[in-house]
Coordinates of C-alpha atoms and ligand atoms in Angstrom, one line a residue:
X1 CA 80.9 140.6 45.2
X2 CA 83.1 141.0 48.2
X3 CA 86.8 140.3 47.9
X4 CA 86.4 137.3 50.1
X5 CA 83.6 135.9 47.8
X6 CA 85.7 136.6 44.8
X7 CA 88.5 134.6 46.4
X8 CA 86.1 131.7 47.2
X9 CA 85.2 131.6 43.5
X10 CA 88.8 131.5 42.5
X11 CA 89.5 128.7 45.0
X12 CA 86.6 126.7 43.7
X13 CA 88.1 126.8 40.3
X14 CA 91.6 125.9 41.5
X15 CA 90.6 123.1 43.8
X16 CA 90.0 120.4 41.2
X17 CA 93.4 121.1 39.6
X18 CA 95.5 120.7 42.7
X19 CA 96.0 117.7 45.0
X20 CA 93.9 118.0 48.0
X21 CA 96.7 117.8 50.6
X22 CA 98.6 120.6 48.8
X23 CA 95.5 122.6 48.3
X24 CA 94.8 122.5 52.0
X25 CA 98.3 123.3 53.0
X26 CA 98.9 126.2 50.7
X27 CA 95.6 127.9 50.5
X28 CA 94.4 127.6 54.1
X29 CA 93.7 131.0 55.5
X30 CA 94.3 133.0 52.4
X31 CA 92.1 135.7 51.0
X32 CA 91.8 138.4 48.3
X33 CA 92.7 141.8 49.7
X34 CA 92.0 144.0 46.7
X35 CA 91.6 144.2 42.9
X36 CA 93.0 147.5 41.6
X37 CA 94.0 148.5 38.1
X38 CA 94.1 144.9 37.0
X39 CA 96.1 143.6 40.0
X40 CA 94.7 141.1 42.4
X41 CA 96.4 141.2 45.7
X42 CA 96.2 137.9 47.6
X43 CA 96.7 137.9 51.4
X44 CA 98.6 134.9 52.7
X45 CA 99.4 134.0 56.3
X46 CA 103.1 133.3 56.1
X47 CA 106.1 134.3 54.0
X48 CA 106.6 130.7 53.2
X49 CA 103.1 130.3 51.7
X50 CA 103.7 133.4 49.7
X51 CA 106.9 132.1 48.0
X52 CA 105.2 128.7 47.5
X53 CA 102.2 130.2 45.8
X54 CA 104.3 132.6 43.7
X55 CA 106.7 129.9 42.6
X56 CA 104.3 127.0 42.0
X57 CA 100.8 128.2 41.5
X58 CA 101.0 131.7 40.2
X59 CA 99.9 130.9 36.7
X60 CA 97.0 128.7 37.9
X61 CA 95.8 131.4 40.3
X62 CA 96.0 134.0 37.5
X63 CA 94.0 131.9 35.1
X64 CA 91.3 131.1 37.7
X65 CA 91.1 134.7 38.7
X66 CA 90.7 135.9 35.1
X67 CA 87.7 133.5 34.8
X68 CA 86.1 135.2 37.8
X69 CA 87.0 138.8 37.0
X70 CA 88.3 139.4 33.4
X71 CA 89.8 142.7 34.4
X72 CA 92.5 140.9 36.4
X73 CA 95.9 140.9 34.7
X74 CA 98.4 140.0 37.4
X75 CA 98.5 138.6 40.9
X76 CA 100.5 139.9 43.8
X77 CA 100.9 138.4 47.3
X78 CA 101.0 140.0 50.7
X79 CA 101.9 138.4 54.0
X80 CA 99.4 139.1 56.7
X81 CA 100.0 137.2 60.0
X82 CA 96.6 137.9 61.3
X83 CA 95.1 135.6 58.7
X84 CA 96.3 132.7 60.8
X85 CA 94.7 134.0 64.0
X86 CA 92.0 131.8 65.4
X87 CA 88.5 133.1 64.7
X88 CA 89.4 135.8 62.2
X89 CA 86.7 136.5 59.6
X90 CA 88.8 137.7 56.6
X91 CA 90.6 134.5 55.7
X92 CA 88.9 131.7 53.8
X93 CA 88.6 128.5 55.8
X94 CA 89.6 126.0 53.2
X95 CA 87.7 123.2 54.9
X96 CA 84.4 125.0 54.1
X97 CA 85.0 124.2 50.4
X98 CA 84.9 120.5 51.2
X99 CA 81.8 120.4 53.4
X100 CA 79.6 118.6 50.9
X101 CA 82.1 115.7 50.9
X102 CA 80.7 115.0 54.3
X103 CA 84.0 113.6 55.4
X104 CA 86.2 114.2 58.3
X105 CA 87.2 117.7 59.2
X106 CA 90.8 117.9 57.9
X107 CA 91.8 120.2 60.7
X108 CA 90.7 118.0 63.4
X109 CA 93.6 117.2 65.7
X110 CA 93.7 113.8 67.2
X111 CA 95.0 113.3 70.7
X112 CA 98.6 112.5 69.9
X113 CA 99.1 110.7 73.2
X114 CA 97.0 107.9 71.8
X115 CA 99.0 107.5 68.7
X116 CA 100.7 104.2 68.6
X117 CA 101.9 102.1 65.9
X118 CA 99.4 99.5 64.9
X119 CA 96.0 101.0 64.8
X120 CA 94.2 101.2 68.1
X121 CA 95.6 102.1 71.5
X122 CA 95.1 98.5 72.8
X123 CA 97.9 97.1 70.7
X124 CA 100.2 96.1 73.4
X125 CA 102.7 94.4 71.2
X126 CA 103.8 97.6 69.8
X127 CA 105.9 100.0 71.7
X128 CA 106.3 103.4 70.1
X129 CA 108.0 106.4 71.3
X130 CA 105.6 109.2 71.6
X131 CA 105.5 112.4 69.6
X132 CA 105.8 115.6 71.7
X133 CA 102.9 117.9 70.8
X134 CA 105.1 120.9 71.8
X135 CA 107.1 120.5 68.6
X136 CA 105.3 122.1 65.7
X137 CA 106.2 123.6 62.4
X138 CA 104.7 126.9 63.4
X139 CA 106.7 127.3 66.6
X140 CA 109.9 126.5 64.8
X141 CA 111.5 129.9 64.1
X142 CA 112.6 130.2 60.5
X143 CA 115.7 132.2 59.5
X144 CA 117.9 132.1 56.5
X145 CA 120.0 129.2 57.9
X146 CA 117.1 126.7 58.5
X147 CA 114.6 127.8 55.8
X148 CA 115.1 124.9 53.5
X149 CA 114.8 122.1 56.0
X150 CA 111.7 123.8 57.4
X151 CA 110.2 124.2 53.9
X152 CA 110.9 120.6 53.1
X153 CA 109.1 119.5 56.3
X154 CA 106.2 121.7 55.4
X155 CA 106.0 120.1 51.9
X156 CA 106.2 116.6 53.3
X157 CA 103.4 117.3 55.8
X158 CA 101.3 118.7 52.9
X159 CA 101.9 115.7 50.7
X160 CA 103.4 112.7 52.6
X161 CA 105.0 110.1 50.3
X162 CA 105.4 112.8 47.5
X163 CA 108.6 114.1 45.9
X164 CA 110.6 114.6 49.1
X165 CA 110.8 110.9 50.0
X166 CA 112.8 110.1 51.9
X167 CA 113.6 113.4 53.5
X168 CA 117.0 113.4 55.2
X169 CA 117.8 116.3 57.7
X170 CA 121.2 116.6 59.1
X171 CA 123.1 119.0 61.4
X172 CA 125.1 119.1 64.6
X173 CA 123.6 118.6 68.0
X174 CA 120.9 120.9 69.3
X175 CA 119.9 122.6 66.1
X176 CA 116.3 121.4 65.9
X177 CA 116.4 118.0 64.1
X178 CA 114.2 116.2 66.6
X179 CA 111.9 119.3 66.8
X180 CA 111.4 119.3 63.0
X181 CA 111.0 115.5 62.8
X182 CA 108.3 115.4 65.4
X183 CA 106.7 118.5 63.9
X184 CA 106.3 116.7 60.7
X185 CA 104.4 114.0 62.6
X186 CA 102.2 116.5 64.3
X187 CA 101.5 118.3 61.1
X188 CA 100.6 115.2 59.1
X189 CA 98.2 114.1 61.8
X190 CA 96.6 117.5 61.6
X191 CA 96.2 117.3 57.9
X192 CA 95.4 113.5 57.7
X193 CA 94.1 112.4 61.1
X194 CA 93.8 108.8 60.0
X195 CA 97.5 108.2 59.1
X196 CA 99.6 106.1 61.4
X197 CA 102.8 107.8 62.3
X198 CA 105.7 106.1 63.9
X199 CA 108.5 108.0 65.6
X200 CA 111.5 106.2 66.9
X201 CA 115.2 106.9 67.6
X202 CA 117.7 104.7 65.8
X203 CA 119.0 103.7 69.2
X204 CA 115.6 102.4 70.2
X205 CA 115.2 100.6 66.9
X206 CA 118.5 98.8 67.5
X207 CA 117.3 97.8 71.0
X208 CA 114.1 96.4 69.5
X209 CA 116.0 94.4 66.9
X210 CA 118.3 92.9 69.5
X211 CA 115.3 92.1 71.6
X212 CA 113.4 90.5 68.8
X213 CA 116.4 88.4 67.8
X214 CA 116.9 87.3 71.4
X215 CA 113.3 86.2 71.7
X216 CA 113.1 84.8 68.2
X217 CA 110.3 87.3 67.4
X218 CA 111.6 88.6 64.2
X219 CA 108.4 88.1 62.2
X220 CA 106.4 90.0 64.8
X221 CA 109.0 92.7 64.7
X222 CA 108.5 93.1 60.9
X223 CA 104.8 93.3 61.4
X224 CA 105.2 96.4 63.5
X225 CA 105.9 98.5 60.5
X226 CA 103.4 97.0 58.1
X227 CA 100.7 99.6 58.5
X228 CA 102.8 102.7 59.2
X229 CA 102.1 105.6 56.8
X230 CA 104.8 107.8 58.0
X231 CA 108.1 106.6 59.5
X232 CA 110.1 109.2 61.4
X233 CA 113.5 107.9 62.5
X234 CA 115.9 110.1 64.6
X235 CA 119.7 110.0 64.7
X236 CA 120.5 107.3 62.1
X237 CA 124.2 107.8 62.7
X238 CA 123.6 105.4 65.6
X239 CA 123.3 102.5 63.1
X240 CA 127.0 102.7 62.4
X241 CA 128.6 99.2 62.7
X242 CA 125.3 97.6 64.0
X243 CA 125.0 95.2 61.1
X244 CA 121.9 93.2 61.9
X245 CA 120.0 96.4 62.8
X246 CA 121.1 97.9 59.5
X247 CA 119.9 94.9 57.6
X248 CA 116.5 95.0 59.4
X249 CA 116.2 98.7 58.8
X250 CA 117.1 98.2 55.1
X251 CA 114.1 95.9 54.7
X252 CA 111.8 98.1 56.7
X253 CA 112.9 101.1 54.6
X254 CA 112.4 99.3 51.3
X255 CA 109.0 98.0 52.2
X256 CA 107.7 101.4 53.3
X257 CA 109.3 103.2 50.4
X258 CA 107.9 100.8 47.8
X259 CA 104.5 101.3 49.4
X260 CA 104.9 105.1 48.9
X261 CA 105.0 105.7 52.6
X262 CA 106.8 108.8 53.8
X263 CA 110.1 108.3 55.5
X264 CA 111.9 111.1 57.3
X265 CA 115.4 110.6 58.8
X266 CA 117.7 112.8 60.8
X267 CA 121.4 112.4 61.5
X268 CA 124.4 114.5 62.7
X269 CA 126.1 114.2 59.3
X270 CA 125.5 113.9 55.6
X271 CA 124.7 110.5 54.2
X272 CA 128.1 110.2 52.4
X273 CA 129.9 110.8 55.8
X274 CA 128.1 108.0 57.6
X275 CA 131.1 105.8 58.4
X276 CA 130.2 102.2 59.3
X277 CA 127.0 102.2 57.3
X278 CA 126.2 99.9 54.5
X279 CA 126.6 101.6 51.1
X280 CA 123.1 100.5 50.1
X281 CA 121.6 102.4 53.0
X282 CA 123.6 105.5 52.3
X283 CA 122.5 105.6 48.8
X284 CA 118.8 105.1 49.8
X285 CA 119.1 108.0 52.3
X286 CA 120.2 110.2 49.4
X287 CA 117.4 109.2 47.1
X288 CA 114.9 112.0 48.0
X289 CA 115.8 115.3 49.6
X290 CA 118.9 115.9 51.7
X291 CA 119.0 119.1 53.6
X292 CA 121.3 120.6 56.3
X293 CA 120.4 122.5 59.4
X294 CA 122.8 125.3 60.4
X295 CA 123.2 127.4 63.5
X296 CA 120.8 130.2 63.1
X297 CA 122.2 133.7 62.7
X298 CA 121.9 136.5 65.3
X299 CA 118.5 137.7 64.3
X300 CA 117.0 134.3 64.3
X301 CA 118.6 133.4 67.6
X302 CA 117.0 136.6 69.0
X303 CA 113.6 135.6 67.5
X304 CA 113.9 132.1 69.1
X305 CA 114.6 133.7 72.5
X306 CA 111.6 136.0 72.1
X307 CA 109.4 133.1 71.1
X308 CA 110.6 130.9 74.1
X309 CA 109.9 133.8 76.5
X310 CA 106.4 133.9 75.1
X311 CA 106.1 130.1 75.7
X312 CA 107.4 130.5 79.3
X313 CA 105.2 133.5 79.9
X314 CA 108.0 135.8 81.0
X315 CA 108.9 139.2 79.9
X316 CA 112.5 140.1 79.5
X317 CA 114.5 143.2 78.7
X318 CA 115.2 143.1 74.9
X319 CA 118.8 144.2 75.6
X320 CA 119.2 141.2 77.8
X321 CA 117.9 138.9 75.1
X322 CA 120.3 140.5 72.6
X323 CA 123.1 139.9 75.0
X324 CA 122.2 136.2 75.2
X325 CA 121.9 135.9 71.5
X326 CA 125.3 137.5 71.0
X327 CA 127.0 135.3 73.5
X328 CA 125.5 131.9 73.0
X329 CA 126.6 130.7 69.6
X330 CA 126.9 127.0 70.0
X331 CA 123.4 125.6 69.5
X332 CA 119.8 126.4 69.9
X333 CA 119.6 123.9 72.7
X334 CA 122.3 125.8 74.7
X335 CA 120.5 129.1 73.9
X336 CA 117.4 127.6 75.4
X337 CA 119.4 126.2 78.3
X338 CA 120.8 129.6 79.2
X339 CA 117.3 131.2 78.9
X340 CA 115.8 128.6 81.2
X341 CA 118.5 129.2 83.8
X342 CA 117.9 132.9 83.6
X343 CA 114.2 132.4 84.1
X344 CA 114.8 130.0 87.0
X345 CA 117.0 132.6 88.6
X346 CA 114.4 135.3 88.1
X347 CA 111.8 133.1 89.8
X348 CA 114.1 131.8 92.6
X349 CA 115.5 135.2 93.6
X350 CA 112.4 137.2 92.6
X351 CA 114.3 139.7 90.6
X352 CA 114.5 140.9 87.0
X353 CA 117.3 139.6 84.8
X354 CA 120.0 142.1 84.0
X355 CA 122.9 141.9 81.6
X356 CA 125.1 141.6 84.7
X357 CA 123.2 138.6 86.1
X358 CA 122.9 136.9 82.7
X359 CA 126.7 137.4 82.0
X360 CA 127.3 135.7 85.3
X361 CA 125.0 132.8 84.4
X362 CA 126.6 132.3 81.0
X363 CA 130.0 132.4 82.6
X364 CA 128.9 129.9 85.3
X365 CA 127.4 127.5 82.7
X366 CA 130.5 127.9 80.6
X367 CA 128.5 128.6 77.5
X368 CA 130.8 131.2 75.9
X369 CA 134.5 131.4 75.4
X370 CA 134.6 135.1 76.0
X371 CA 131.7 137.3 76.9
X372 CA 131.1 139.9 74.3
X373 CA 129.4 143.3 74.8
X374 CA 129.9 143.7 78.5
X375 CA 132.9 145.0 80.3
X376 CA 133.5 142.5 83.0
X377 CA 136.1 142.7 85.7
X378 CA 136.7 139.1 86.6
X379 CA 137.8 138.1 90.0
X380 CA 137.8 134.3 90.7
X381 CA 135.6 133.9 87.6
X382 CA 133.0 136.3 88.9
X383 CA 131.8 139.7 88.0
X384 CA 132.6 142.0 90.8
X385 CA 131.4 145.5 91.6
X386 CA 134.5 147.6 92.3
X387 CA 133.5 151.1 93.1
X388 CA 130.9 153.1 95.0
X389 CA 129.5 154.1 91.7
X390 CA 129.1 150.4 90.6
X391 CA 127.2 149.7 93.9
X392 CA 124.9 152.7 93.6
X393 CA 124.1 151.7 90.0
X394 CA 123.3 148.2 91.0
X395 CA 121.1 149.2 93.9
X396 CA 119.4 151.9 91.9
X397 CA 118.7 149.3 89.1
X398 CA 117.4 146.8 91.7
X399 CA 114.9 149.2 93.3
X400 CA 114.0 151.0 90.1
X401 CA 115.2 154.4 91.2
X402 CA 118.0 156.6 89.8
X403 CA 121.4 157.2 91.2
X404 CA 120.5 160.9 91.4
X405 CA 117.7 160.0 93.7
X406 CA 119.9 157.9 95.9
X407 CA 122.4 160.7 96.3
X408 CA 119.7 163.3 96.6
X409 CA 117.9 164.7 99.6
X410 CA 114.5 163.1 99.2
X411 CA 113.4 161.4 102.4
X412 CA 110.7 159.2 100.9
X413 CA 110.9 155.6 101.9
X414 CA 111.2 154.4 98.3
X415 CA 114.6 156.2 98.1
X416 CA 115.6 156.1 101.7
X417 CA 116.0 152.3 101.8
X418 CA 118.1 152.1 98.6
X419 CA 120.2 155.0 100.0
X420 CA 120.9 153.3 103.3
X421 CA 121.6 150.0 101.6
X422 CA 124.1 151.6 99.2
X423 CA 125.9 153.1 102.1
X424 CA 125.9 149.9 104.0
X425 CA 127.3 147.9 101.1
X426 CA 129.9 150.5 100.3
X427 CA 131.1 150.4 103.9
X428 CA 131.0 146.6 104.2
X429 CA 132.2 145.5 100.8
X430 CA 134.6 148.2 99.8
X431 CA 135.7 149.3 103.3
X432 CA 135.5 153.0 102.5
X433 CA 135.6 155.4 105.5
X434 CA 132.4 157.0 106.7
X435 CA 133.8 160.4 105.7
X436 CA 134.5 159.3 102.2
X437 CA 131.1 157.7 101.8
X438 CA 129.4 160.9 103.1
X439 CA 131.3 162.9 100.4
X440 CA 130.0 160.5 97.7
X441 CA 126.5 161.1 98.9
X442 CA 126.3 164.8 98.2
X443 CA 128.6 165.8 101.1
X444 CA 126.7 164.2 103.9
X445 CA 128.1 164.2 107.4
X446 CA 129.9 161.0 108.4
X447 CA 127.5 160.5 111.4
X448 CA 124.6 160.3 108.9
X449 CA 126.4 157.4 107.1
X450 CA 127.1 155.6 110.4
X451 CA 123.5 155.9 111.4
X452 CA 122.4 154.5 108.0
X453 CA 124.7 151.5 108.4
X454 CA 123.7 150.6 112.0
X455 CA 120.0 151.1 111.1
X456 CA 120.5 148.6 108.2
X457 CA 122.2 146.1 110.5
X458 CA 119.3 146.4 112.9
X459 CA 116.6 146.0 110.2
X460 CA 118.4 142.9 108.8
X461 CA 117.7 141.1 112.1
X462 CA 114.0 141.3 111.6
X463 CA 113.2 142.2 108.0
X464 CA 113.3 139.1 105.9
X465 CA 112.4 140.9 102.8
X466 CA 115.4 143.2 103.3
X467 CA 117.7 140.2 103.7
X468 CA 116.4 138.7 100.5
X469 CA 116.9 142.0 98.7
X470 CA 120.3 142.4 100.0
X471 CA 121.3 138.9 99.0
X472 CA 120.0 139.5 95.5
X473 CA 121.9 142.7 95.2
X474 CA 125.1 141.0 96.4
X475 CA 124.6 138.4 93.7
X476 CA 124.3 141.2 91.2
X477 CA 127.6 142.6 92.5
X478 CA 129.2 139.2 92.0
X479 CA 129.6 138.4 95.6
Ligands
ADP1 P1 118.6 118.2 67.8 O1 117.6 117.0 67.7 O2 119.1 118.7 66.5 O3 119.8 117.8 68.7 P2 116.4 119.5 69.1 O4 115.4 119.3 68.0 O5 116.3 118.6 70.3 O6 117.9 119.4 68.5 O7 116.4 121.0 69.5 C1 116.9 121.5 70.7 C2 116.0 122.5 71.3 O8 116.1 123.7 70.5 C3 114.5 122.1 71.3 O9 113.9 122.5 72.5 C4 113.9 122.8 70.1 O10 112.6 123.1 70.3 C5 114.8 124.1 70.1 N1 114.9 124.7 68.7 C6 115.8 124.3 67.8 N2 115.7 125.1 66.7 C7 114.6 125.9 66.9 C8 114.0 126.9 66.1 N3 114.4 127.2 64.9 N4 112.9 127.5 66.6 C9 112.5 127.2 67.9 N5 113.0 126.3 68.6 C10 114.1 125.6 68.2
MG2 MG1 117.7 115.1 68.5

């Protein structure tokens, strides 16, 4: 029996003892890696699945494994990311265990753009805010400061209406609340394609209530929520002091809750701190699981930047990413904002991002009190190159050559142009004499420097590429 077959036998024994949604969530893409000296090593796709299986199912797994192979005495778990890769042959596809049920494929993803409240896209009475497919649980980067909210969302998506009901997620702006909330919707639809998900901001809910009162359509309004299986409501702090909306929400909440429907709420503060909210609501919000999102630590911020670069399809110097992660410490949204600006700059000016250019962007966007990790001479709020050496460094970086080559004797075009441009910039921007510049370039004659400068001026009249390069370099210099 292959390891994989052994694992299939174990799973078949486990399956009747575990709720289907949980079974699918936690055992999808797992496998047996080895059985050695009484130890069964189970491969799991994520660290989260590993801790979940260890904490909750270890005993069950061991018992089932013993039934299949009596030599097994303990179980260990190993995280293997490739088990989640599309089309891999090692992991057990959990759906294959359900084939004889002849029912829907649990992994089938419905087109979310068609998801509306009230079954059927033709239901015009119902206006629902759409869920963004971009927000998933797997592209939410998990670190020590957001592990718990993420885990709670994962649990909810595996078993909506279960123990984490309602789930209340709070944290300051830009830390990923909306991302997680919508990801829960996406994930539930993946696991249970027939469920009706409703996502709405509290602000929108208030508008709808006001609208319904004005048009005397209150009973129609109530109907909107009748057949919702999972209700996702964003930014409930907005209900503060909006009494009739609170009352309406209270009824909706109770009805759904009593029907064992999943409710997930987000807010910028803990339930107890929601001033202007009815006590009854506050206590309902705290009935299930309350969890806080915090600003991710440096490593997680770096991982988020790396992940976003992947999503944007850009490659960036790791040092530059570290620099951003160090300096932007307000929120993930701001982190993303800076990264987007850096990418836009790269595309607009067709140049690579450097610490210097990024420092300039952070300063311009005012995203850091004080820029750390980079020695900046500020003049009028800008970073300015102050010496011939600075300029040579920037030009060399820009053209991908070394300063030694610029100063050296090589007459190859690839170094000639950077050399001439450096001389031109030193002359024009620092005002050094031709003699002094010549000395800085390995003791060259001042006429050589003069010639380089006038040649550059000539070329700038016709060579648009050179103009663009020069502008980009000047920006690097803080000009
Ligand atoms: P909030 O609703 O808390 O104000 P959002 O959910 O709108 O914040 O998040 C702001 C941005 O940051 C979104 O683009 C979101 O995808 C991103 N983001 C936040 N946290 C993470 C994370 N841990 N991993 C990946 N992206 C994140
Ligand atoms: Mg939000």
